CSV table of C-alpha atoms (C1' of nucleotides) in Angstrom, one decimal:
chain,number,residue,atom,x,y,z
A,127,UNK,CA,13.5,35.2,26.0
A,128,UNK,CA,14.1,36.2,29.5
A,129,UNK,CA,12.9,33.1,31.2
A,130,UNK,CA,15.1,30.3,29.9
A,131,UNK,CA,18.4,29.6,28.2
A,132,UNK,CA,17.4,26.2,27.0
A,133,UNK,CA,17.3,26.0,23.3
A,134,UNK,CA,13.7,25.1,22.8
A,135,UNK,CA,12.9,24.3,19.3
A,136,UNK,CA,9.2,23.7,19.5
A,137,UNK,CA,7.7,25.6,22.4
A,138,UNK,CA,4.3,24.1,21.4
A,139,UNK,CA,5.6,20.7,22.5
A,140,UNK,CA,3.7,19.9,25.6
A,141,UNK,CA,4.3,16.4,27.1
A,142,UNK,CA,0.8,15.3,26.5
A,143,UNK,CA,1.1,16.3,22.8
A,144,UNK,CA,4.3,14.3,22.6
A,145,UNK,CA,2.5,11.3,24.1
A,146,UNK,CA,-0.3,11.5,21.7
A,147,UNK,CA,2.0,11.8,18.7
A,148,UNK,CA,4.0,8.8,19.9
A,149,UNK,CA,1.0,6.6,20.6
A,150,UNK,CA,-0.8,7.6,17.3
A,151,UNK,CA,2.4,7.0,15.3
A,152,UNK,CA,2.8,3.5,16.6
A,153,UNK,CA,-0.9,2.6,16.0
A,154,UNK,CA,-1.2,4.2,12.6
A,155,UNK,CA,1.9,2.5,11.4
A,156,UNK,CA,0.9,-0.8,12.7
A,157,UNK,CA,-2.8,-0.9,11.9
A,158,UNK,CA,-3.3,1.8,9.3
A,159,UNK,CA,-5.7,4.7,9.3
A,160,UNK,CA,-9.0,3.0,9.2
A,161,UNK,CA,-8.3,0.3,11.8
A,162,UNK,CA,-7.0,2.8,14.3
A,163,UNK,CA,-9.6,4.5,16.5
A,164,UNK,CA,-9.3,7.8,18.3
A,165,UNK,CA,-10.3,5.9,21.4
A,166,UNK,CA,-7.5,3.6,21.1
A,167,UNK,CA,-5.0,6.4,20.6
A,168,UNK,CA,-6.2,8.3,23.6
A,169,UNK,CA,-6.1,5.1,25.7
A,170,UNK,CA,-2.6,4.3,24.6
A,171,UNK,CA,-1.4,7.8,25.3
A,172,UNK,CA,-3.0,7.8,28.7
A,173,UNK,CA,-5.0,10.9,27.8
A,174,UNK,CA,-8.6,11.7,27.3
A,175,UNK,CA,-10.1,12.2,23.9
A,176,UNK,CA,-10.9,15.8,24.7
A,177,UNK,CA,-7.3,16.4,25.3
A,178,UNK,CA,-6.4,14.9,22.0
A,179,UNK,CA,-8.9,17.1,20.3
A,180,UNK,CA,-7.5,20.1,22.1
A,181,UNK,CA,-4.2,19.5,20.3
A,182,UNK,CA,-5.4,18.2,16.9
A,183,UNK,CA,-8.6,19.4,15.1
A,184,UNK,CA,-9.4,15.9,13.7
A,185,UNK,CA,-8.3,12.4,13.2
A,186,UNK,CA,-7.3,13.2,9.7
A,187,UNK,CA,-5.2,16.1,10.7
A,188,UNK,CA,-3.5,14.0,13.4
A,189,UNK,CA,-2.7,11.3,10.8
A,190,UNK,CA,-1.4,13.7,8.3
A,191,UNK,CA,0.8,15.4,10.8
A,192,UNK,CA,2.3,12.2,12.0
A,193,UNK,CA,3.0,10.7,8.5
A,194,UNK,CA,4.3,14.0,7.1
A,195,UNK,CA,6.6,14.3,10.1
A,196,UNK,CA,7.7,10.7,9.8
A,197,UNK,CA,8.6,11.2,6.1
A,198,UNK,CA,10.7,14.3,7.0
A,199,UNK,CA,12.5,12.8,9.8
A,200,UNK,CA,12.6,9.0,9.6
A,201,UNK,CA,13.3,8.8,5.9
A,202,UNK,CA,16.2,11.2,6.0
A,203,UNK,CA,18.9,8.6,6.2
A,204,UNK,CA,22.4,9.9,5.6
A,205,UNK,CA,23.4,9.4,2.1
A,206,UNK,CA,27.0,8.3,1.8
A,207,UNK,CA,28.4,9.3,-1.6
A,208,UNK,CA,32.0,10.4,-1.1
A,209,UNK,CA,33.0,12.6,-4.0
A,210,UNK,CA,36.6,11.8,-3.9
A,211,UNK,CA,36.6,8.0,-3.8
A,212,UNK,CA,37.6,6.8,-7.3
A,213,UNK,CA,36.4,3.3,-6.5
A,214,UNK,CA,33.0,3.4,-8.1
A,215,UNK,CA,32.2,-0.1,-7.2
A,216,UNK,CA,32.9,0.4,-3.5
A,217,UNK,CA,30.8,3.5,-3.3
A,218,UNK,CA,27.8,1.8,-5.0
A,219,UNK,CA,28.2,-1.2,-2.8
A,220,UNK,CA,28.2,0.8,0.3
A,221,UNK,CA,25.3,2.9,-0.8
A,222,UNK,CA,23.3,-0.1,-2.0
A,223,UNK,CA,23.9,-1.9,1.2
A,224,UNK,CA,22.7,0.9,3.4
A,225,UNK,CA,19.8,1.8,1.2
A,226,UNK,CA,18.5,-1.7,0.9
A,227,UNK,CA,18.7,-2.5,4.6
A,228,UNK,CA,17.0,0.8,5.4
A,229,UNK,CA,14.0,0.3,3.1
A,230,UNK,CA,13.6,-3.2,4.3
A,231,UNK,CA,13.7,-2.3,8.0
A,232,UNK,CA,10.6,-2.0,10.1
A,233,UNK,CA,10.0,1.7,10.3
A,234,UNK,CA,10.7,2.8,6.7
A,235,UNK,CA,8.7,-0.2,5.4
A,236,UNK,CA,5.8,0.7,7.7
A,237,UNK,CA,5.8,4.2,6.5
A,238,UNK,CA,5.9,3.2,3.0
A,239,UNK,CA,3.0,0.8,3.3
A,240,UNK,CA,0.7,3.2,5.2
A,241,UNK,CA,1.4,6.0,2.6
A,242,UNK,CA,0.6,3.7,-0.2
A,243,UNK,CA,-2.5,2.6,1.6
A,244,UNK,CA,-3.8,6.1,2.1
A,245,UNK,CA,-2.5,7.8,-1.0
A,246,UNK,CA,-6.0,8.1,-2.3
A,247,UNK,CA,-7.3,9.9,0.8
A,248,UNK,CA,-4.1,11.9,1.5
A,249,UNK,CA,-2.5,12.6,-1.9
A,250,UNK,CA,0.0,15.1,-0.3
A,251,UNK,CA,1.5,12.3,1.7
A,252,UNK,CA,2.5,10.4,-1.4
A,253,UNK,CA,4.4,13.4,-2.5
A,254,UNK,CA,5.9,14.0,0.9
A,255,UNK,CA,7.2,10.4,1.0
A,256,UNK,CA,8.6,10.6,-2.5
A,257,UNK,CA,10.4,14.0,-1.9
A,258,UNK,CA,11.9,13.0,1.4
A,259,UNK,CA,12.7,9.4,0.6
A,260,UNK,CA,13.2,7.9,-2.9
A,261,UNK,CA,13.2,11.2,-4.7
A,262,UNK,CA,15.9,12.7,-2.5
A,263,UNK,CA,18.1,9.6,-2.9
A,264,UNK,CA,17.5,9.6,-6.6
A,265,UNK,CA,18.5,13.2,-6.9
A,266,UNK,CA,21.7,12.7,-4.9
A,267,UNK,CA,22.7,9.5,-6.8
A,268,UNK,CA,22.0,11.2,-10.1
A,269,UNK,CA,24.2,14.1,-9.4
A,270,UNK,CA,26.9,11.8,-8.1
A,271,UNK,CA,26.7,9.7,-11.3
A,272,UNK,CA,26.9,12.8,-13.5
A,273,UNK,CA,30.2,13.8,-11.8
A,274,UNK,CA,31.5,10.3,-12.1
A,275,UNK,CA,30.8,10.5,-15.8
A,276,UNK,CA,32.6,13.9,-16.0
A,277,UNK,CA,35.5,12.2,-14.3
A,278,UNK,CA,35.5,9.5,-16.9
A,279,UNK,CA,34.7,6.8,-14.4
A,280,UNK,CA,31.3,6.0,-15.8
A,281,UNK,CA,30.0,5.7,-19.4
A,282,UNK,CA,28.2,8.9,-20.5
A,283,UNK,CA,24.4,8.4,-20.3
A,284,UNK,CA,21.3,10.1,-18.8
A,285,UNK,CA,22.3,10.2,-15.2
A,286,UNK,CA,18.7,10.3,-13.9
A,287,UNK,CA,17.9,7.2,-15.8
A,288,UNK,CA,21.0,5.4,-14.6
A,289,UNK,CA,20.2,6.3,-11.0
A,290,UNK,CA,16.7,5.0,-11.5
A,291,UNK,CA,18.1,1.8,-12.9
A,292,UNK,CA,20.5,1.3,-10.1
A,293,UNK,CA,17.9,1.8,-7.4
A,294,UNK,CA,15.5,-0.5,-9.4
A,295,UNK,CA,18.2,-3.2,-9.4
A,296,UNK,CA,18.5,-2.9,-5.6
A,297,UNK,CA,14.7,-3.1,-5.1
A,298,UNK,CA,14.4,-6.1,-7.4
A,299,UNK,CA,13.0,-9.1,-5.8
A,300,UNK,CA,13.0,-8.7,-2.0
A,301,UNK,CA,11.5,-5.3,-1.6
A,302,UNK,CA,8.3,-6.0,-3.6
A,303,UNK,CA,7.8,-9.1,-1.5
A,304,UNK,CA,8.3,-7.2,1.7
A,305,UNK,CA,5.7,-4.5,0.9
A,306,UNK,CA,3.2,-7.3,0.4
A,307,UNK,CA,3.9,-8.6,3.9
A,308,UNK,CA,5.8,-11.6,2.7
A,309,UNK,CA,8.9,-12.8,4.6
A,310,UNK,CA,11.8,-10.3,4.0
A,311,UNK,CA,15.0,-11.4,2.5
A,312,UNK,CA,17.7,-12.8,4.6
A,313,UNK,CA,21.0,-11.1,5.3
A,314,UNK,CA,22.6,-13.4,2.7
A,315,UNK,CA,20.0,-12.5,0.1
A,316,UNK,CA,20.5,-8.8,0.8
A,317,UNK,CA,24.2,-9.1,0.3
A,318,UNK,CA,23.7,-11.1,-2.9
A,319,UNK,CA,21.2,-8.6,-4.2
A,320,UNK,CA,23.5,-5.7,-3.6
A,321,UNK,CA,26.5,-7.4,-5.1
A,322,UNK,CA,24.5,-8.4,-8.1
A,323,UNK,CA,23.1,-4.9,-8.6
A,324,UNK,CA,26.6,-3.4,-8.5
A,325,UNK,CA,27.9,-6.1,-10.9
A,326,UNK,CA,25.1,-5.6,-13.5
A,327,UNK,CA,25.2,-1.8,-13.3
A,328,UNK,CA,29.0,-1.7,-13.8
A,329,UNK,CA,28.9,-4.2,-16.6
A,330,UNK,CA,26.4,-1.9,-18.4
A,331,UNK,CA,27.9,1.5,-17.4
A,332,UNK,CA,31.6,1.0,-17.1
A,333,UNK,CA,33.5,3.5,-19.3
A,334,UNK,CA,34.0,2.3,-22.8
A,335,UNK,CA,37.6,1.7,-23.2
B,41,UNK,CA,-28.1,-32.7,-16.5
B,42,UNK,CA,-31.5,-33.1,-18.1
B,43,UNK,CA,-32.5,-29.5,-18.0
B,44,UNK,CA,-30.1,-27.5,-20.0
B,45,UNK,CA,-27.3,-27.8,-22.4
B,46,UNK,CA,-25.7,-24.5,-21.5
B,47,UNK,CA,-22.2,-25.0,-20.0
B,48,UNK,CA,-22.7,-23.5,-16.5
B,49,UNK,CA,-19.4,-23.3,-14.7
B,50,UNK,CA,-20.7,-21.9,-11.4
B,51,UNK,CA,-24.2,-22.9,-10.7
B,52,UNK,CA,-24.0,-21.0,-7.4
B,53,UNK,CA,-23.8,-17.7,-9.4
B,54,UNK,CA,-27.1,-16.0,-8.8
B,55,UNK,CA,-27.6,-12.7,-10.5
B,56,UNK,CA,-27.7,-10.9,-7.1
B,57,UNK,CA,-24.5,-12.4,-6.0
B,58,UNK,CA,-22.9,-11.3,-9.2
B,59,UNK,CA,-24.2,-7.7,-8.6
B,60,UNK,CA,-22.8,-7.7,-5.1
B,61,UNK,CA,-19.4,-8.9,-6.2
B,62,UNK,CA,-19.3,-6.3,-8.9
B,63,UNK,CA,-20.3,-3.4,-6.7
B,64,UNK,CA,-18.1,-4.4,-3.8
B,65,UNK,CA,-15.2,-4.9,-6.2
B,66,UNK,CA,-15.4,-1.5,-7.5
B,67,UNK,CA,-15.8,0.2,-4.1
B,68,UNK,CA,-13.1,-1.8,-2.3
B,69,UNK,CA,-10.7,-1.1,-5.1
B,70,UNK,CA,-11.5,2.6,-5.1
B,71,UNK,CA,-11.9,3.3,-1.5
B,72,UNK,CA,-10.1,0.5,0.4
B,73,UNK,CA,-11.5,-1.8,3.0
B,74,UNK,CA,-12.1,0.6,5.9
B,75,UNK,CA,-13.6,3.4,3.9
B,76,UNK,CA,-16.1,1.0,2.2
B,77,UNK,CA,-19.3,0.4,4.1
B,78,UNK,CA,-21.6,-2.6,3.7
B,79,UNK,CA,-24.4,-0.1,3.3
B,80,UNK,CA,-22.7,1.5,0.3
B,81,UNK,CA,-22.1,-1.9,-1.3
B,82,UNK,CA,-25.7,-3.0,-0.9
B,83,UNK,CA,-26.9,0.4,-2.2
B,84,UNK,CA,-24.6,0.2,-5.2
B,85,UNK,CA,-25.7,-3.4,-6.0
B,86,UNK,CA,-29.3,-2.5,-5.6
B,87,UNK,CA,-29.7,-5.1,-2.9
B,88,UNK,CA,-30.6,-5.1,0.7
B,89,UNK,CA,-28.0,-5.7,3.3
B,90,UNK,CA,-29.8,-8.8,4.4
B,91,UNK,CA,-29.4,-10.3,1.0
B,92,UNK,CA,-25.8,-9.4,1.0
B,93,UNK,CA,-25.3,-11.3,4.3
B,94,UNK,CA,-27.2,-14.2,2.9
B,95,UNK,CA,-24.5,-14.7,0.3
B,96,UNK,CA,-21.4,-13.8,2.4
B,97,UNK,CA,-20.9,-14.4,6.1
B,98,UNK,CA,-19.1,-11.1,6.8
B,99,UNK,CA,-17.6,-8.0,5.3
B,100,UNK,CA,-14.1,-9.5,5.7
B,101,UNK,CA,-15.1,-12.7,3.9
B,102,UNK,CA,-16.5,-10.6,1.0
B,103,UNK,CA,-13.4,-8.6,0.8
B,104,UNK,CA,-11.1,-11.6,0.9
B,105,UNK,CA,-13.2,-13.3,-1.7
B,106,UNK,CA,-13.2,-10.4,-4.1
B,107,UNK,CA,-9.4,-9.6,-3.8
B,108,UNK,CA,-8.4,-13.2,-4.0
B,109,UNK,CA,-10.6,-13.6,-7.1
B,110,UNK,CA,-9.2,-10.4,-8.6
B,111,UNK,CA,-5.6,-11.7,-8.1
B,112,UNK,CA,-6.4,-15.0,-9.8
B,113,UNK,CA,-8.3,-13.5,-12.8
B,114,UNK,CA,-7.2,-9.9,-13.4
B,115,UNK,CA,-3.5,-10.5,-12.8
B,116,UNK,CA,-3.2,-13.4,-15.1
B,117,UNK,CA,-2.0,-11.4,-18.2
B,118,UNK,CA,-0.8,-13.5,-20.9
B,119,UNK,CA,2.9,-13.9,-20.8
B,120,UNK,CA,4.4,-13.7,-24.3
B,121,UNK,CA,7.7,-15.5,-24.3
B,122,UNK,CA,8.1,-17.2,-27.7
B,123,UNK,CA,10.6,-20.0,-27.2
B,124,UNK,CA,11.8,-20.1,-30.8
B,125,UNK,CA,12.4,-16.5,-31.4
B,126,UNK,CA,16.2,-16.1,-31.4
B,127,UNK,CA,16.0,-12.3,-31.1
B,128,UNK,CA,16.4,-12.0,-27.3
B,129,UNK,CA,16.2,-8.1,-27.4
B,130,UNK,CA,12.9,-8.2,-29.3
B,131,UNK,CA,11.3,-10.7,-26.9
B,132,UNK,CA,12.4,-8.7,-23.9
B,133,UNK,CA,11.2,-5.5,-25.4
B,134,UNK,CA,7.8,-7.0,-26.1
B,135,UNK,CA,7.5,-8.5,-22.7
B,136,UNK,CA,8.7,-5.4,-21.0
B,137,UNK,CA,6.3,-3.2,-22.9
B,138,UNK,CA,3.3,-5.3,-22.0
B,139,UNK,CA,4.3,-5.9,-18.4
B,140,UNK,CA,5.0,-2.3,-17.6
B,141,UNK,CA,1.9,-0.9,-19.2
B,142,UNK,CA,-0.1,-3.6,-17.4
B,143,UNK,CA,1.2,-2.8,-13.9
B,144,UNK,CA,0.7,0.9,-14.5
B,145,UNK,CA,-2.8,0.5,-15.7
B,146,UNK,CA,-5.8,1.2,-13.4
B,147,UNK,CA,-7.0,-2.1,-12.4
B,148,UNK,CA,-3.7,-3.9,-11.7
B,149,UNK,CA,-2.4,-0.8,-9.8
B,150,UNK,CA,-5.6,-0.6,-7.7
B,151,UNK,CA,-5.3,-4.2,-6.7
B,152,UNK,CA,-1.7,-3.8,-5.9
B,153,UNK,CA,-2.4,-0.9,-3.7
B,154,UNK,CA,-5.4,-2.3,-1.8
B,155,UNK,CA,-3.4,-5.6,-1.1
B,156,UNK,CA,-0.5,-3.6,0.3
B,157,UNK,CA,-2.9,-1.6,2.4
B,158,UNK,CA,-4.6,-4.6,3.9
B,159,UNK,CA,-1.6,-6.9,4.0
B,160,UNK,CA,-1.5,-6.7,7.8
B,161,UNK,CA,-5.2,-7.7,8.2
B,162,UNK,CA,-5.3,-10.2,5.4
B,163,UNK,CA,-1.8,-11.8,5.1
B,164,UNK,CA,-3.0,-14.4,2.7
B,165,UNK,CA,-3.9,-11.7,0.2
B,166,UNK,CA,-0.3,-10.7,-0.1
B,167,UNK,CA,0.6,-14.2,-1.0
B,168,UNK,CA,-2.2,-14.6,-3.5
B,169,UNK,CA,-1.1,-11.4,-5.2
B,170,UNK,CA,2.5,-12.4,-5.4
B,171,UNK,CA,1.8,-15.9,-6.6
B,172,UNK,CA,-0.7,-14.9,-9.4
B,173,UNK,CA,1.1,-11.7,-10.4
B,174,UNK,CA,4.8,-10.9,-9.9
B,175,UNK,CA,5.7,-14.4,-8.8
B,176,UNK,CA,4.2,-16.1,-11.8
B,177,UNK,CA,5.9,-13.7,-14.2
B,178,UNK,CA,9.2,-14.1,-12.4
B,179,UNK,CA,8.9,-17.9,-12.7
B,180,UNK,CA,8.1,-17.8,-16.4
B,181,UNK,CA,10.8,-15.3,-17.2
B,182,UNK,CA,13.4,-17.2,-15.2
B,183,UNK,CA,12.6,-20.4,-17.0
B,184,UNK,CA,12.8,-18.6,-20.3
B,185,UNK,CA,16.2,-17.1,-19.5
B,186,UNK,CA,17.5,-20.5,-18.4
B,187,UNK,CA,16.6,-21.9,-21.8
B,188,UNK,CA,18.2,-18.8,-23.6
B,189,UNK,CA,21.4,-19.5,-21.6
B,190,UNK,CA,21.3,-23.1,-22.6
B,191,UNK,CA,21.0,-22.0,-26.3
B,192,UNK,CA,23.9,-19.7,-25.8
B,193,UNK,CA,22.0,-16.5,-26.3
B,194,UNK,CA,22.6,-15.2,-22.8
B,195,UNK,CA,25.5,-15.3,-20.5
B,196,UNK,CA,25.3,-18.1,-17.9
B,197,UNK,CA,24.2,-16.7,-14.6
B,198,UNK,CA,21.5,-17.4,-11.9
B,199,UNK,CA,18.4,-17.2,-14.0
B,200,UNK,CA,16.1,-16.3,-11.1
B,201,UNK,CA,18.3,-13.4,-10.1
B,202,UNK,CA,18.6,-12.3,-13.7
B,203,UNK,CA,14.8,-12.3,-14.0
B,204,UNK,CA,14.4,-10.3,-10.9
B,205,UNK,CA,16.9,-7.8,-12.2
B,206,UNK,CA,15.1,-7.3,-15.5
B,207,UNK,CA,11.8,-6.8,-13.8
B,208,UNK,CA,13.5,-4.4,-11.3
B,209,UNK,CA,14.8,-2.4,-14.2
B,210,UNK,CA,11.3,-2.2,-15.7
B,211,UNK,CA,9.8,-1.0,-12.4
B,212,UNK,CA,12.5,1.5,-11.8
B,213,UNK,CA,11.3,5.0,-11.6
B,214,UNK,CA,7.7,5.2,-12.8
B,215,UNK,CA,6.1,2.4,-10.9
B,216,UNK,CA,7.2,3.4,-7.5
B,217,UNK,CA,5.8,6.9,-8.1
B,218,UNK,CA,2.6,5.5,-9.4
B,219,UNK,CA,2.0,3.3,-6.4
B,220,UNK,CA,2.4,6.5,-4.3
B,221,UNK,CA,-0.5,8.1,-6.2
B,222,UNK,CA,1.9,10.5,-8.1
B,223,UNK,CA,1.3,11.1,-11.8
B,224,UNK,CA,2.1,8.0,-13.8
B,225,UNK,CA,4.7,8.0,-16.5
B,226,UNK,CA,3.8,9.2,-20.0
B,227,UNK,CA,3.8,6.9,-23.1
B,228,UNK,CA,7.1,8.3,-24.1
B,229,UNK,CA,8.6,7.7,-20.6
B,230,UNK,CA,7.3,4.1,-20.6
B,231,UNK,CA,8.9,3.5,-24.0
B,232,UNK,CA,12.2,5.0,-22.8
B,233,UNK,CA,12.1,2.9,-19.6
B,234,UNK,CA,11.5,-0.3,-21.5
B,235,UNK,CA,14.2,0.4,-24.0
B,236,UNK,CA,16.7,1.4,-21.3
B,237,UNK,CA,15.9,-1.8,-19.3
B,238,UNK,CA,16.5,-4.0,-22.4
B,239,UNK,CA,19.8,-2.1,-23.2
B,240,UNK,CA,21.2,-2.3,-19.7
B,241,UNK,CA,20.2,-5.9,-19.3
B,242,UNK,CA,21.8,-7.0,-22.5
B,243,UNK,CA,24.9,-5.0,-22.0
B,244,UNK,CA,25.3,-7.0,-18.7
B,245,UNK,CA,24.0,-10.4,-19.8
B,246,UNK,CA,25.0,-10.7,-23.4
B,247,UNK,CA,27.0,-13.9,-24.1
B,248,UNK,CA,30.7,-13.4,-23.6
B,249,UNK,CA,32.1,-13.7,-27.0
C,8,DG,C1',-33.9,-15.6,-1.3
C,9,DT,C1',-35.2,-11.1,-0.5
C,10,DC,C1',-37.0,-7.4,1.8
C,11,DT,C1',-38.0,-3.7,5.9
C,12,DA,C1',-36.8,-2.5,10.2
C,13,DT,C1',-33.7,-2.4,13.9
C,14,DA,C1',-30.7,-4.1,17.3
C,15,DG,C1',-26.3,-3.3,19.5
C,16,DA,C1',-21.7,-1.7,19.3
C,17,DA,C1',-18.2,1.5,18.0
C,18,DG,C1',-17.0,5.4,15.5
C,19,DG,C1',-15.6,10.7,15.7
C,20,DA,C1',-16.4,14.8,18.0
C,21,DT,C1',-18.0,18.1,21.9
C,22,DA,C1',-20.1,20.4,26.3
C,23,DG,C1',-19.1,21.8,30.6
C,24,DA,C1',-16.7,21.5,35.0
C,25,DC,C1',-12.3,22.3,37.0
D,88,DG,C1',-5.2,22.2,29.2
D,89,DT,C1',-7.4,18.4,31.0
D,90,DC,C1',-10.9,15.6,32.5
D,91,DT,C1',-15.8,12.9,32.7
D,92,DA,C1',-19.7,12.1,30.5
D,93,DT,C1',-22.3,12.2,26.5
D,94,DC,C1',-24.1,13.3,21.7
D,95,DC,C1',-25.0,11.9,17.3
D,96,DT,C1',-23.8,9.4,13.4
D,97,DT,C1',-22.5,5.3,11.2
D,98,DC,C1',-21.1,0.8,11.3
D,99,DT,C1',-21.8,-4.5,11.0
D,100,DA,C1',-25.0,-7.8,11.5
D,101,DT,C1',-29.6,-9.9,12.4
D,102,DA,C1',-34.9,-10.8,13.2
D,103,DG,C1',-39.0,-11.6,11.2
D,104,DA,C1',-42.3,-11.1,7.4
D,105,DC,C1',-43.1,-12.7,2.8
DNA sequence: GTCTATAGAAGGATAGAC
DNA sequence: GTCTATCCTTCTATAGAC
C-alpha cells in the first residue's frame, strides 16, 4: 500500500511465472497435453524445471491453469447485439460474421480442440469452455431473440432453441471440418455461410403476418 | 484353395492380432493416444509386447490402423433416404433421428473426440473421419435434396448448402456440449431437436407455392 | 510367432546449494 | 526464487531363447 501507486492486479505475477505461462500456453495449444513435456516448457521459457515447479505444483495443474485462463480471457469476444437496431437481419449478419470468423481463427480453434482432447482427463475444462464461450453467446443471443419477439420482430418460439439453431446454422459445414484439421473455409465461403444462415433463419422465424 | 471352403476374408488375421486390435481400440478410444501405453495394450490383450511389435511396427502405426479402421467400419451407419417417399418431412425426421442418436452415442462420439485430439499428429485421420462419416452423409443428403428439388418437393437452392444447414440444425445445441464431455441431451431433448430442425428446415425450404 | 528380460531414452518431480 | 544435478518411474522398442 505504501510502496507503489501502480495498479497491480496480480502481485503474484513474477516475470518468470509469466514466461512459463506464455511458453506452456503455446506448446499445450500446439501439441496437446501428452505431447508437451515439462522439459520442453522450461526450455522454451528459458527457465529451469525447478523454477517451474516452484510456481506450479504439477504439470496437470499448470495445464488446467492455462486452459481455464484461456477460456476466461480469449473466448470473451465482445458480443455485438444492439438492442435498438430494428433491422434484425443486419444484427444477425454482423453477429454471425464476427462469431464465425472468431471460432475459425487460430487461437479459439486451438483452445476448442485441446479442450475436447482432454475433456476426459479434465472435465472441468469442458465446462469452463462452454460457459465462457458457446454458452455465454447462446445466453446473450437467446435473451436478444426473446426481446425481438416481444417487439414483434420475430415469430414467437422458444428463444433458447432458436438461438441454438442460428448458431448451428453458422457452424454448419466449415467449422466441423476445421476442428478435424481440414482446410478451413475461405473468406468467400464464410460470407456465404453467414448469409445463408441469416436467410434460412429469417425465412423460418420472420413474424407471421 | 484346396484346404478349406470357409470364406476367409483376411487370412492375415491371427487370433492374437485380433486381440491386440480389440484391446488397443478400447484403450485408445477411452484414454487417447498419449495416455495409453503399449504395456497396457499388451496386458489387456494377454500378449507380450514383443508379440505386439511382431504385428505392428510402432505404436503410431497401431493407432493409425485402428482409428482408420474404426472410421471405415463404425461410422458407416446405414443412411435411410428412400427415394420414392414423397413425404419429405417424414424422411428428414427419420434421418435426423438416426443421425443425431448415432453421433451422440458412445462409440461414434469417442472416435470423433480422439480424432480431433490427434488431428495435429495424424492429419490423415481427420480426413478419414470426414470422408467416412460427416462427408459421406452430407454427400448422400445433398444428392437426395437435389432430387427432391427436381421433383418439386423442395425449393430450388444449392443442395450442398441446404444439406449442410440441415445437419447443422441437428447438431445445434446438444452435440457441441457432448463433445466437450458435458451431459448429453436426454431422449426428450433429442426428439425436440430433431423435430425443430425439420420444422425450421421446411419452413425455409418448402416449395414456393 | 511368442515369450522373458532388458536396453536405452525420456518422462515428471525433487534435493540441496546459492 | 532460481539454479544444477539427479532420482525414480515409465515409456517405446528390441535381443535372444524357444
